[in-house]
């Protein structure tokens, strides 16, 4: 069984649309994350949730809104999509999250293309 | 502030050669953790290793080995007898305590190509 899963794997949409990416982990972890990987492969954290509570919120446009219905799920909703939002979005999870020793395990990524 | 530098953007070697990927980090913390991840052409990010700042022993796992040197703030990764399946982008990352805001800081990655 996949430990961290994301849907969809590919998402192609028009500028101005609203879209969501879903993430689920079956590892029993407390903390989940969203990362953005740009075209140059640079990885940067966007958000982190610990037990459904937002703990990291980087400088991300407020068009991006994460939602954690329970600690096994973390969804990312993006409003009014722009060309610059095209990237690969990775979900990750870790056991406790607030300990720097925790290893983060990543999902397969969602490649978002905005036309 | 934390920073991870992977100065080698791309490396190509012929299969069966050994190759070392460099990672240099910066942090003011005395306790911190270093990680390596592999991103094969299929795109997923695969965890390879975690090392804490108090353990400077080298680690070996099969053809992979890691050399951690606090004196030079480096955590280098060596692949021995490289294989085509080792072709991937490799990321080094750092995480240190920050009062509940412990972010994983990634380097820019090294693209490794193994030529058959």
PDB file of C-alpha atoms in Angstrom:
ATOM      1  CA  UNK A   1       0.000   0.000   0.000  1.00  0.00           C
ATOM      2  CA  UNK A   2       1.180   3.515  -0.829  1.00  0.00           C
ATOM      3  CA  UNK A   3       2.291   5.357   2.304  1.00  0.00           C
ATOM      4  CA  UNK A   4       1.669   8.913   1.081  1.00  0.00           C
ATOM      5  CA  UNK A   5      -0.650   9.275  -1.882  1.00  0.00           C
ATOM      6  CA  UNK A   6      -1.725  12.295  -3.894  1.00  0.00           C
ATOM      7  CA  UNK A   7      -4.455  12.843  -6.437  1.00  0.00           C
ATOM      8  CA  UNK A   8      -4.384  13.740  -9.193  1.00  0.00           C
ATOM      9  CA  UNK A   9      -0.908  12.972 -10.494  1.00  0.00           C
ATOM     10  CA  UNK A  10      -1.329  15.404 -13.385  1.00  0.00           C
ATOM     11  CA  UNK A  11      -3.508  18.493 -13.508  1.00  0.00           C
ATOM     12  CA  UNK A  12      -3.825  20.712 -16.574  1.00  0.00           C
ATOM     13  CA  UNK A  13      -6.069  23.722 -16.304  1.00  0.00           C
ATOM     14  CA  UNK A  14      -6.722  27.209 -17.602  1.00  0.00           C
ATOM     15  CA  UNK A  15      -5.618  30.406 -15.942  1.00  0.00           C
ATOM     16  CA  UNK A  16      -8.218  31.746 -13.530  1.00  0.00           C
ATOM     17  CA  UNK A  17      -9.649  28.363 -12.593  1.00  0.00           C
ATOM     18  CA  UNK A  18      -9.841  26.936  -9.072  1.00  0.00           C
ATOM     19  CA  UNK A  19      -8.412  23.492  -8.408  1.00  0.00           C
ATOM     20  CA  UNK A  20      -7.678  21.144  -5.515  1.00  0.00           C
ATOM     21  CA  UNK A  21      -5.023  18.542  -4.835  1.00  0.00           C
ATOM     22  CA  UNK A  22      -5.656  15.836  -2.276  1.00  0.00           C
ATOM     23  CA  UNK A  23      -3.174  14.036  -0.057  1.00  0.00           C
ATOM     24  CA  UNK A  24      -3.574  11.074   2.230  1.00  0.00           C
ATOM     25  CA  UNK A  25      -1.099   9.200   4.403  1.00  0.00           C
ATOM     26  CA  UNK A  26      -1.584   5.806   6.027  1.00  0.00           C
ATOM     27  CA  UNK A  27       1.539   5.918   8.179  1.00  0.00           C
ATOM     28  CA  UNK A  28      -0.211   7.137  11.310  1.00  0.00           C
ATOM     29  CA  UNK A  29       1.884  10.310  11.238  1.00  0.00           C
ATOM     30  CA  UNK A  30       0.866  13.475  13.060  1.00  0.00           C
ATOM     31  CA  UNK A  31       2.308  16.035  10.674  1.00  0.00           C
ATOM     32  CA  UNK A  32       1.753  16.715   6.996  1.00  0.00           C
ATOM     33  CA  UNK A  33       3.328  19.196   4.590  1.00  0.00           C
ATOM     34  CA  UNK A  34       2.952  20.767   1.180  1.00  0.00           C
ATOM     35  CA  UNK A  35       6.019  21.589  -0.885  1.00  0.00           C
ATOM     36  CA  UNK A  36       6.374  23.273  -4.247  1.00  0.00           C
ATOM     37  CA  UNK A  37       9.067  22.199  -6.711  1.00  0.00           C
ATOM     38  CA  UNK A  38       9.674  24.708  -9.471  1.00  0.00           C
ATOM     39  CA  UNK A  39      10.980  24.109 -12.973  1.00  0.00           C
ATOM     40  CA  UNK A  40      14.567  24.290 -11.709  1.00  0.00           C
ATOM     41  CA  UNK A  41      13.828  21.506  -9.232  1.00  0.00           C
ATOM     42  CA  UNK A  42      14.035  23.816  -6.230  1.00  0.00           C
ATOM     43  CA  UNK A  43      11.965  22.485  -3.322  1.00  0.00           C
ATOM     44  CA  UNK A  44      10.348  24.879  -0.895  1.00  0.00           C
ATOM     45  CA  UNK A  45       7.925  24.268   1.917  1.00  0.00           C
ATOM     46  CA  UNK A  46       4.548  25.961   1.706  1.00  0.00           C
ATOM     47  CA  UNK A  47       2.556  24.690   4.673  1.00  0.00           C
ATOM     48  CA  UNK A  48       2.744  22.282   7.559  1.00  0.00           C
ATOM     49  CA  UNK A  49      -0.053  20.879   9.719  1.00  0.00           C
ATOM     50  CA  UNK A  50       0.366  19.042  12.993  1.00  0.00           C
ATOM     51  CA  UNK A  51      -2.714  17.185  14.188  1.00  0.00           C
ATOM     52  CA  UNK A  52      -4.903  19.366  11.964  1.00  0.00           C
ATOM     53  CA  UNK A  53      -3.326  22.569  13.277  1.00  0.00           C
ATOM     54  CA  UNK A  54      -1.427  24.885  10.954  1.00  0.00           C
ATOM     55  CA  UNK A  55       2.144  25.274  12.216  1.00  0.00           C
ATOM     56  CA  UNK A  56       4.112  26.497   9.208  1.00  0.00           C
ATOM     57  CA  UNK A  57       2.737  28.990   6.734  1.00  0.00           C
ATOM     58  CA  UNK A  58       5.415  30.295   4.443  1.00  0.00           C
ATOM     59  CA  UNK A  59       5.088  33.380   2.286  1.00  0.00           C
ATOM     60  CA  UNK A  60       2.534  31.917  -0.063  1.00  0.00           C
ATOM     61  CA  UNK A  61      -0.176  33.882  -1.886  1.00  0.00           C
ATOM     62  CA  UNK A  62      -3.489  33.635  -0.073  1.00  0.00           C
ATOM     63  CA  UNK A  63      -4.936  32.050  -3.208  1.00  0.00           C
ATOM     64  CA  UNK A  64      -3.435  28.863  -1.743  1.00  0.00           C
ATOM     65  CA  UNK A  65      -5.471  27.428   1.103  1.00  0.00           C
ATOM     66  CA  UNK A  66      -4.623  24.166   2.817  1.00  0.00           C
ATOM     67  CA  UNK A  67      -7.261  22.181   4.659  1.00  0.00           C
ATOM     68  CA  UNK A  68      -6.755  19.263   7.002  1.00  0.00           C
ATOM     69  CA  UNK A  69     -10.018  17.456   7.773  1.00  0.00           C
ATOM     70  CA  UNK A  70      -8.138  14.927   9.902  1.00  0.00           C
ATOM     71  CA  UNK A  71      -4.510  14.124  10.557  1.00  0.00           C
ATOM     72  CA  UNK A  72      -4.369  11.594   7.729  1.00  0.00           C
ATOM     73  CA  UNK A  73      -5.466  14.083   5.069  1.00  0.00           C
ATOM     74  CA  UNK A  74      -4.148  17.415   3.869  1.00  0.00           C
ATOM     75  CA  UNK A  75      -5.679  19.044   0.828  1.00  0.00           C
ATOM     76  CA  UNK A  76      -4.487  22.073  -1.108  1.00  0.00           C
ATOM     77  CA  UNK A  77      -6.964  24.358  -2.799  1.00  0.00           C
ATOM     78  CA  UNK A  78      -5.759  26.963  -5.256  1.00  0.00           C
ATOM     79  CA  UNK A  79      -7.972  29.838  -6.400  1.00  0.00           C
ATOM     80  CA  UNK A  80      -7.586  31.936  -9.518  1.00  0.00           C
ATOM     81  CA  UNK A  81      -4.713  29.919 -10.923  1.00  0.00           C
ATOM     82  CA  UNK A  82      -1.856  31.825 -12.541  1.00  0.00           C
ATOM     83  CA  UNK A  83       0.820  30.752 -15.007  1.00  0.00           C
ATOM     84  CA  UNK A  84       3.437  30.959 -12.252  1.00  0.00           C
ATOM     85  CA  UNK A  85       1.615  28.311 -10.247  1.00  0.00           C
ATOM     86  CA  UNK A  86       2.773  25.681 -12.722  1.00  0.00           C
ATOM     87  CA  UNK A  87       5.009  23.343 -10.729  1.00  0.00           C
ATOM     88  CA  UNK A  88       5.122  19.965  -9.060  1.00  0.00           C
ATOM     89  CA  UNK A  89       3.435  19.946  -5.675  1.00  0.00           C
ATOM     90  CA  UNK A  90       4.555  17.382  -3.150  1.00  0.00           C
ATOM     91  CA  UNK A  91       2.762  16.266  -0.050  1.00  0.00           C
ATOM     92  CA  UNK A  92       4.819  14.778   2.788  1.00  0.00           C
ATOM     93  CA  UNK A  93       4.279  13.450   6.279  1.00  0.00           C
ATOM     94  CA  UNK A  94       6.366  12.816   9.367  1.00  0.00           C
ATOM     95  CA  UNK A  95       5.753  11.054  12.646  1.00  0.00           C
ATOM     96  CA  UNK A  96       5.734  13.994  15.031  1.00  0.00           C
ATOM     97  CA  UNK A  97       6.872  16.882  12.878  1.00  0.00           C
ATOM     98  CA  UNK A  98       7.895  19.238  15.628  1.00  0.00           C
ATOM     99  CA  UNK A  99      11.082  17.274  16.231  1.00  0.00           C
ATOM    100  CA  UNK A 100      13.816  18.155  13.734  1.00  0.00           C
ATOM    101  CA  UNK A 101      14.917  14.531  13.771  1.00  0.00           C
ATOM    102  CA  UNK A 102      11.708  13.422  12.127  1.00  0.00           C
ATOM    103  CA  UNK A 103      12.092  12.067   8.639  1.00  0.00           C
ATOM    104  CA  UNK A 104       9.641  13.368   6.080  1.00  0.00           C
ATOM    105  CA  UNK A 105       8.200  10.884   3.610  1.00  0.00           C
ATOM    106  CA  UNK A 106       6.976  12.273   0.337  1.00  0.00           C
ATOM    107  CA  UNK A 107       4.097  11.477  -1.950  1.00  0.00           C
ATOM    108  CA  UNK A 108       4.548  10.961  -5.705  1.00  0.00           C
ATOM    109  CA  UNK A 109       3.871  14.591  -6.559  1.00  0.00           C
ATOM    110  CA  UNK A 110       1.198  16.374  -8.600  1.00  0.00           C
ATOM    111  CA  UNK A 111       2.337  18.112 -11.750  1.00  0.00           C
ATOM    112  CA  UNK A 112       0.191  21.212 -12.207  1.00  0.00           C
ATOM    113  CA  UNK A 113       0.244  22.951 -15.577  1.00  0.00           C
ATOM    114  CA  UNK A 114      -1.594  26.236 -15.965  1.00  0.00           C
ATOM    115  CA  UNK A 115      -2.281  27.278 -19.557  1.00  0.00           C
TER     116      UNK A 115
ATOM    117  CA  UNK B   1      19.439  31.110   8.906  1.00  0.00           C
ATOM    118  CA  UNK B   2      19.991  27.702   7.428  1.00  0.00           C
ATOM    119  CA  UNK B   3      21.462  27.030   4.041  1.00  0.00           C
ATOM    120  CA  UNK B   4      22.415  23.965   2.017  1.00  0.00           C
ATOM    121  CA  UNK B   5      24.722  24.227  -0.966  1.00  0.00           C
ATOM    122  CA  UNK B   6      25.108  21.576  -3.615  1.00  0.00           C
ATOM    123  CA  UNK B   7      27.643  23.164  -5.918  1.00  0.00           C
ATOM    124  CA  UNK B   8      27.548  20.381  -8.507  1.00  0.00           C
ATOM    125  CA  UNK B   9      24.483  20.989 -10.645  1.00  0.00           C
ATOM    126  CA  UNK B  10      25.118  18.086 -13.012  1.00  0.00           C
ATOM    127  CA  UNK B  11      27.484  15.131 -13.018  1.00  0.00           C
ATOM    128  CA  UNK B  12      27.891  12.415 -15.633  1.00  0.00           C
ATOM    129  CA  UNK B  13      29.933   9.288 -15.111  1.00  0.00           C
ATOM    130  CA  UNK B  14      30.305   6.032 -16.946  1.00  0.00           C
ATOM    131  CA  UNK B  15      28.668   3.016 -15.380  1.00  0.00           C
ATOM    132  CA  UNK B  16      30.734   1.262 -12.708  1.00  0.00           C
ATOM    133  CA  UNK B  17      32.676   4.393 -11.854  1.00  0.00           C
ATOM    134  CA  UNK B  18      32.505   5.807  -8.331  1.00  0.00           C
ATOM    135  CA  UNK B  19      30.976   9.230  -7.875  1.00  0.00           C
ATOM    136  CA  UNK B  20      30.743  11.646  -4.944  1.00  0.00           C
ATOM    137  CA  UNK B  21      28.024  14.227  -4.531  1.00  0.00           C
ATOM    138  CA  UNK B  22      28.982  17.188  -2.379  1.00  0.00           C
ATOM    139  CA  UNK B  23      26.820  18.887   0.225  1.00  0.00           C
ATOM    140  CA  UNK B  24      27.859  21.852   2.362  1.00  0.00           C
ATOM    141  CA  UNK B  25      25.538  23.286   4.973  1.00  0.00           C
ATOM    142  CA  UNK B  26      25.272  26.342   7.212  1.00  0.00           C
ATOM    143  CA  UNK B  27      23.517  26.557  10.552  1.00  0.00           C
ATOM    144  CA  UNK B  28      24.101  28.234  13.897  1.00  0.00           C
ATOM    145  CA  UNK B  29      22.531  25.359  15.781  1.00  0.00           C
ATOM    146  CA  UNK B  30      24.635  22.737  17.505  1.00  0.00           C
ATOM    147  CA  UNK B  31      21.889  20.139  17.136  1.00  0.00           C
ATOM    148  CA  UNK B  32      20.661  19.522  13.643  1.00  0.00           C
ATOM    149  CA  UNK B  33      19.844  16.759  11.201  1.00  0.00           C
ATOM    150  CA  UNK B  34      20.985  16.143   7.672  1.00  0.00           C
ATOM    151  CA  UNK B  35      19.149  14.156   5.026  1.00  0.00           C
ATOM    152  CA  UNK B  36      19.644  12.892   1.511  1.00  0.00           C
ATOM    153  CA  UNK B  37      16.775  12.273  -0.886  1.00  0.00           C
ATOM    154  CA  UNK B  38      16.752  10.775  -4.375  1.00  0.00           C
ATOM    155  CA  UNK B  39      14.409  11.921  -7.145  1.00  0.00           C
ATOM    156  CA  UNK B  40      14.530   9.436 -10.046  1.00  0.00           C
ATOM    157  CA  UNK B  41      13.183  10.330 -13.504  1.00  0.00           C
ATOM    158  CA  UNK B  42       9.759   9.025 -12.434  1.00  0.00           C
ATOM    159  CA  UNK B  43       9.549  12.052 -10.139  1.00  0.00           C
ATOM    160  CA  UNK B  44       8.960  10.781  -6.620  1.00  0.00           C
ATOM    161  CA  UNK B  45      11.196  11.787  -3.720  1.00  0.00           C
ATOM    162  CA  UNK B  46      12.798   8.868  -1.947  1.00  0.00           C
ATOM    163  CA  UNK B  47      14.368   9.167   1.495  1.00  0.00           C
ATOM    164  CA  UNK B  48      17.904   7.756   1.645  1.00  0.00           C
ATOM    165  CA  UNK B  49      19.476   8.660   4.967  1.00  0.00           C
ATOM    166  CA  UNK B  50      19.232  10.820   8.091  1.00  0.00           C
ATOM    167  CA  UNK B  51      22.247  11.809  10.183  1.00  0.00           C
ATOM    168  CA  UNK B  52      22.318  13.817  13.417  1.00  0.00           C
ATOM    169  CA  UNK B  53      24.984  16.364  14.224  1.00  0.00           C
ATOM    170  CA  UNK B  54      26.421  14.322  17.090  1.00  0.00           C
ATOM    171  CA  UNK B  55      27.174  11.258  15.055  1.00  0.00           C
ATOM    172  CA  UNK B  56      30.155  11.721  12.794  1.00  0.00           C
ATOM    173  CA  UNK B  57      30.608   8.081  11.935  1.00  0.00           C
ATOM    174  CA  UNK B  58      30.524   7.337   8.267  1.00  0.00           C
ATOM    175  CA  UNK B  59      27.576   5.302   7.101  1.00  0.00           C
ATOM    176  CA  UNK B  60      27.585   2.609   4.464  1.00  0.00           C
ATOM    177  CA  UNK B  61      24.563   0.963   2.897  1.00  0.00           C
ATOM    178  CA  UNK B  62      25.431  -1.339   0.055  1.00  0.00           C
ATOM    179  CA  UNK B  63      26.987   0.761  -2.705  1.00  0.00           C
ATOM    180  CA  UNK B  64      26.053   3.995  -0.924  1.00  0.00           C
ATOM    181  CA  UNK B  65      28.190   5.700   1.677  1.00  0.00           C
ATOM    182  CA  UNK B  66      28.010   9.014   3.451  1.00  0.00           C
ATOM    183  CA  UNK B  67      30.848  11.068   4.907  1.00  0.00           C
ATOM    184  CA  UNK B  68      29.838  13.605   7.556  1.00  0.00           C
ATOM    185  CA  UNK B  69      32.490  16.124   8.623  1.00  0.00           C
ATOM    186  CA  UNK B  70      31.457  18.830  11.077  1.00  0.00           C
ATOM    187  CA  UNK B  71      34.809  20.583  10.713  1.00  0.00           C
ATOM    188  CA  UNK B  72      34.016  21.417   7.108  1.00  0.00           C
ATOM    189  CA  UNK B  73      30.196  21.425   7.467  1.00  0.00           C
ATOM    190  CA  UNK B  74      29.914  18.791   4.788  1.00  0.00           C
ATOM    191  CA  UNK B  75      27.795  15.695   4.312  1.00  0.00           C
ATOM    192  CA  UNK B  76      28.964  14.069   1.103  1.00  0.00           C
ATOM    193  CA  UNK B  77      27.397  11.078  -0.612  1.00  0.00           C
ATOM    194  CA  UNK B  78      29.387   8.498  -2.557  1.00  0.00           C
ATOM    195  CA  UNK B  79      28.028   5.881  -4.898  1.00  0.00           C
ATOM    196  CA  UNK B  80      30.431   3.046  -5.568  1.00  0.00           C
ATOM    197  CA  UNK B  81      30.308   1.069  -8.815  1.00  0.00           C
ATOM    198  CA  UNK B  82      27.523   3.242 -10.181  1.00  0.00           C
ATOM    199  CA  UNK B  83      24.639   1.753 -12.107  1.00  0.00           C
ATOM    200  CA  UNK B  84      22.202   3.220 -14.616  1.00  0.00           C
ATOM    201  CA  UNK B  85      19.442   3.003 -11.994  1.00  0.00           C
ATOM    202  CA  UNK B  86      21.382   5.526  -9.918  1.00  0.00           C
ATOM    203  CA  UNK B  87      20.566   8.212 -12.482  1.00  0.00           C
ATOM    204  CA  UNK B  88      18.483  10.763 -10.599  1.00  0.00           C
ATOM    205  CA  UNK B  89      18.507  14.159  -8.962  1.00  0.00           C
ATOM    206  CA  UNK B  90      19.887  13.943  -5.448  1.00  0.00           C
ATOM    207  CA  UNK B  91      18.965  16.442  -2.757  1.00  0.00           C
ATOM    208  CA  UNK B  92      20.737  17.174   0.481  1.00  0.00           C
ATOM    209  CA  UNK B  93      18.605  18.768   3.218  1.00  0.00           C
ATOM    210  CA  UNK B  94      19.024  20.236   6.707  1.00  0.00           C
ATOM    211  CA  UNK B  95      16.645  20.600   9.629  1.00  0.00           C
ATOM    212  CA  UNK B  96      17.361  22.297  12.940  1.00  0.00           C
ATOM    213  CA  UNK B  97      15.257  23.204  16.007  1.00  0.00           C
ATOM    214  CA  UNK B  98      13.295  26.423  15.605  1.00  0.00           C
ATOM    215  CA  UNK B  99      10.631  26.596  18.316  1.00  0.00           C
ATOM    216  CA  UNK B 100       7.995  24.679  16.436  1.00  0.00           C
ATOM    217  CA  UNK B 101       8.903  26.039  13.042  1.00  0.00           C
ATOM    218  CA  UNK B 102      11.405  23.380  12.056  1.00  0.00           C
ATOM    219  CA  UNK B 103      11.604  23.602   8.309  1.00  0.00           C
ATOM    220  CA  UNK B 104      13.442  21.186   6.071  1.00  0.00           C
ATOM    221  CA  UNK B 105      15.810  23.267   3.967  1.00  0.00           C
ATOM    222  CA  UNK B 106      16.813  21.654   0.685  1.00  0.00           C
ATOM    223  CA  UNK B 107      19.830  22.215  -1.505  1.00  0.00           C
ATOM    224  CA  UNK B 108      19.296  22.842  -5.180  1.00  0.00           C
ATOM    225  CA  UNK B 109      20.036  19.236  -6.098  1.00  0.00           C
ATOM    226  CA  UNK B 110      22.646  17.461  -8.199  1.00  0.00           C
ATOM    227  CA  UNK B 111      21.527  15.740 -11.375  1.00  0.00           C
ATOM    228  CA  UNK B 112      23.497  12.514 -11.741  1.00  0.00           C
ATOM    229  CA  UNK B 113      23.572  10.737 -15.070  1.00  0.00           C
ATOM    230  CA  UNK B 114      25.111   7.283 -15.340  1.00  0.00           C
ATOM    231  CA  UNK B 115      26.194   6.520 -18.875  1.00  0.00           C
ATOM    232  CA  UNK B 116      25.892   2.848 -19.824  1.00  0.00           C
TER     233      UNK B 116
END
